[in-house]
Amino acid sequence: YNKGAELLDYVINKDDFKMTDGYFYPLNKPGLGVEINEELVIERSKNAGDWRNPVWRYPDGAVAEW
């Protein structure tokens, strides 16, 4: 999971996510304030594995939260 791809690898404005004095300051760009490198997302998604969210179950078969 996430081998070779960290979340910020796809973000153009990485400097906006730097911590200063132990704090992340609010983003000042429109919307969520995140600029995504969409071309990189598309390129890497072509070779993405078929990852599935793990499901843990209790002995009685009930779904357990992680």
mmCIF file with all atom_site columns, C-alpha atoms in Angstrom, residues 10-60:
data_model
loop_
_atom_site.group_PDB
_atom_site.id
_atom_site.type_symbol
_atom_site.label_atom_id
_atom_site.label_alt_id
_atom_site.label_comp_id
_atom_site.label_asym_id
_atom_site.label_entity_id
_atom_site.label_seq_id
_atom_site.pdbx_PDB_ins_code
_atom_site.Cartn_x
_atom_site.Cartn_y
_atom_site.Cartn_z
_atom_site.occupancy
_atom_site.B_iso_or_equiv
_atom_site.pdbx_formal_charge
_atom_site.auth_seq_id
_atom_site.auth_comp_id
_atom_site.auth_asym_id
_atom_site.auth_atom_id
_atom_site.pdbx_PDB_model_num
ATOM 1  C CA . TYR A 1 10 ? 0.500   14.324  -6.546  1.00 0.00 ? 10 TYR A CA 1
ATOM 2  C CA . VAL A 1 11 ? 0.293   17.824  -5.028  1.00 0.00 ? 11 VAL A CA 1
ATOM 3  C CA . ILE A 1 12 ? 1.724   20.777  -6.959  1.00 0.00 ? 12 ILE A CA 1
ATOM 4  C CA . ASN A 1 13 ? 1.668   23.281  -4.066  1.00 0.00 ? 13 ASN A CA 1
ATOM 5  C CA . LYS A 1 14 ? 3.666   21.181  -1.558  1.00 0.00 ? 14 LYS A CA 1
ATOM 6  C CA . ASP A 1 15 ? 5.091   24.272  0.153   1.00 0.00 ? 15 ASP A CA 1
ATOM 7  C CA . ASP A 1 16 ? 1.600   25.175  1.392   1.00 0.00 ? 16 ASP A CA 1
ATOM 8  C CA . PHE A 1 17 ? 1.648   22.000  3.523   1.00 0.00 ? 17 PHE A CA 1
ATOM 9  C CA . LYS A 1 18 ? 4.809   22.793  5.481   1.00 0.00 ? 18 LYS A CA 1
ATOM 10 C CA . MET A 1 19 ? 4.571   22.843  9.232   1.00 0.00 ? 19 MET A CA 1
ATOM 11 C CA . THR A 1 20 ? 5.660   26.090  10.920  1.00 0.00 ? 20 THR A CA 1
ATOM 12 C CA . ASP A 1 21 ? 6.244   26.188  14.693  1.00 0.00 ? 21 ASP A CA 1
ATOM 13 C CA . GLY A 1 22 ? 4.292   22.945  15.031  1.00 0.00 ? 22 GLY A CA 1
ATOM 14 C CA . TYR A 1 23 ? 1.263   24.159  13.061  1.00 0.00 ? 23 TYR A CA 1
ATOM 15 C CA . PHE A 1 24 ? -0.219  23.790  9.618   1.00 0.00 ? 24 PHE A CA 1
ATOM 16 C CA . TYR A 1 25 ? -1.670  27.100  8.548   1.00 0.00 ? 25 TYR A CA 1
ATOM 17 C CA . PRO A 1 26 ? -4.943  27.353  6.607   1.00 0.00 ? 26 PRO A CA 1
ATOM 18 C CA . LEU A 1 27 ? -4.594  27.097  2.861   1.00 0.00 ? 27 LEU A CA 1
ATOM 19 C CA . ASN A 1 28 ? -5.279  30.360  1.061   1.00 0.00 ? 28 ASN A CA 1
ATOM 20 C CA . LYS A 1 29 ? -6.177  29.068  -2.391  1.00 0.00 ? 29 LYS A CA 1
ATOM 21 C CA . PRO A 1 30 ? -9.770  28.671  -3.657  1.00 0.00 ? 30 PRO A CA 1
ATOM 22 C CA . GLY A 1 31 ? -11.751 25.554  -2.809  1.00 0.00 ? 31 GLY A CA 1
ATOM 23 C CA . LEU A 1 32 ? -9.832  23.075  -0.681  1.00 0.00 ? 32 LEU A CA 1
ATOM 24 C CA . GLY A 1 33 ? -6.601  24.876  -1.544  1.00 0.00 ? 33 GLY A CA 1
ATOM 25 C CA . VAL A 1 34 ? -4.929  21.847  -3.094  1.00 0.00 ? 34 VAL A CA 1
ATOM 26 C CA . GLU A 1 35 ? -3.486  21.889  -6.603  1.00 0.00 ? 35 GLU A CA 1
ATOM 27 C CA . ILE A 1 36 ? -3.279  18.356  -8.004  1.00 0.00 ? 36 ILE A CA 1
ATOM 28 C CA . ASN A 1 37 ? -0.954  17.230  -10.782 1.00 0.00 ? 37 ASN A CA 1
ATOM 29 C CA . GLU A 1 38 ? -3.742  15.526  -12.710 1.00 0.00 ? 38 GLU A CA 1
ATOM 30 C CA . GLU A 1 39 ? -1.452  14.339  -15.507 1.00 0.00 ? 39 GLU A CA 1
ATOM 31 C CA . LEU A 1 40 ? 0.677   12.427  -12.986 1.00 0.00 ? 40 LEU A CA 1
ATOM 32 C CA . VAL A 1 41 ? -2.428  10.917  -11.376 1.00 0.00 ? 41 VAL A CA 1
ATOM 33 C CA . ILE A 1 42 ? -3.656  9.701   -14.773 1.00 0.00 ? 42 ILE A CA 1
ATOM 34 C CA . GLU A 1 43 ? -0.222  8.355   -15.745 1.00 0.00 ? 43 GLU A CA 1
ATOM 35 C CA . ARG A 1 44 ? 0.264   6.400   -12.521 1.00 0.00 ? 44 ARG A CA 1
ATOM 36 C CA . SER A 1 45 ? -3.315  5.144   -12.416 1.00 0.00 ? 45 SER A CA 1
ATOM 37 C CA . LYS A 1 46 ? -2.713  3.197   -15.621 1.00 0.00 ? 46 LYS A CA 1
ATOM 38 C CA . ASN A 1 47 ? -0.459  0.778   -13.707 1.00 0.00 ? 47 ASN A CA 1
ATOM 39 C CA . ALA A 1 48 ? -2.298  0.854   -10.381 1.00 0.00 ? 48 ALA A CA 1
ATOM 40 C CA . GLY A 1 49 ? -2.854  -2.430  -8.630  1.00 0.00 ? 49 GLY A CA 1
ATOM 41 C CA . ASP A 1 50 ? -6.284  -3.723  -7.737  1.00 0.00 ? 50 ASP A CA 1
ATOM 42 C CA . TRP A 1 51 ? -6.113  -2.673  -4.078  1.00 0.00 ? 51 TRP A CA 1
ATOM 43 C CA . ARG A 1 52 ? -8.974  -3.671  -1.826  1.00 0.00 ? 52 ARG A CA 1
ATOM 44 C CA . ASN A 1 53 ? -9.733  -2.334  1.617   1.00 0.00 ? 53 ASN A CA 1
ATOM 45 C CA . PRO A 1 54 ? -9.002  -5.096  4.133   1.00 0.00 ? 54 PRO A CA 1
ATOM 46 C CA . VAL A 1 55 ? -12.038 -6.449  5.967   1.00 0.00 ? 55 VAL A CA 1
ATOM 47 C CA . TRP A 1 56 ? -11.514 -7.868  9.430   1.00 0.00 ? 56 TRP A CA 1
ATOM 48 C CA . ARG A 1 57 ? -14.126 -10.089 10.958  1.00 0.00 ? 57 ARG A CA 1
ATOM 49 C CA . TYR A 1 58 ? -14.843 -11.325 14.441  1.00 0.00 ? 58 TYR A CA 1
ATOM 50 C CA . PRO A 1 59 ? -15.069 -15.087 15.018  1.00 0.00 ? 59 PRO A CA 1
ATOM 51 C CA . ASP A 1 60 ? -18.861 -14.866 14.604  1.00 0.00 ? 60 ASP A CA 1
#
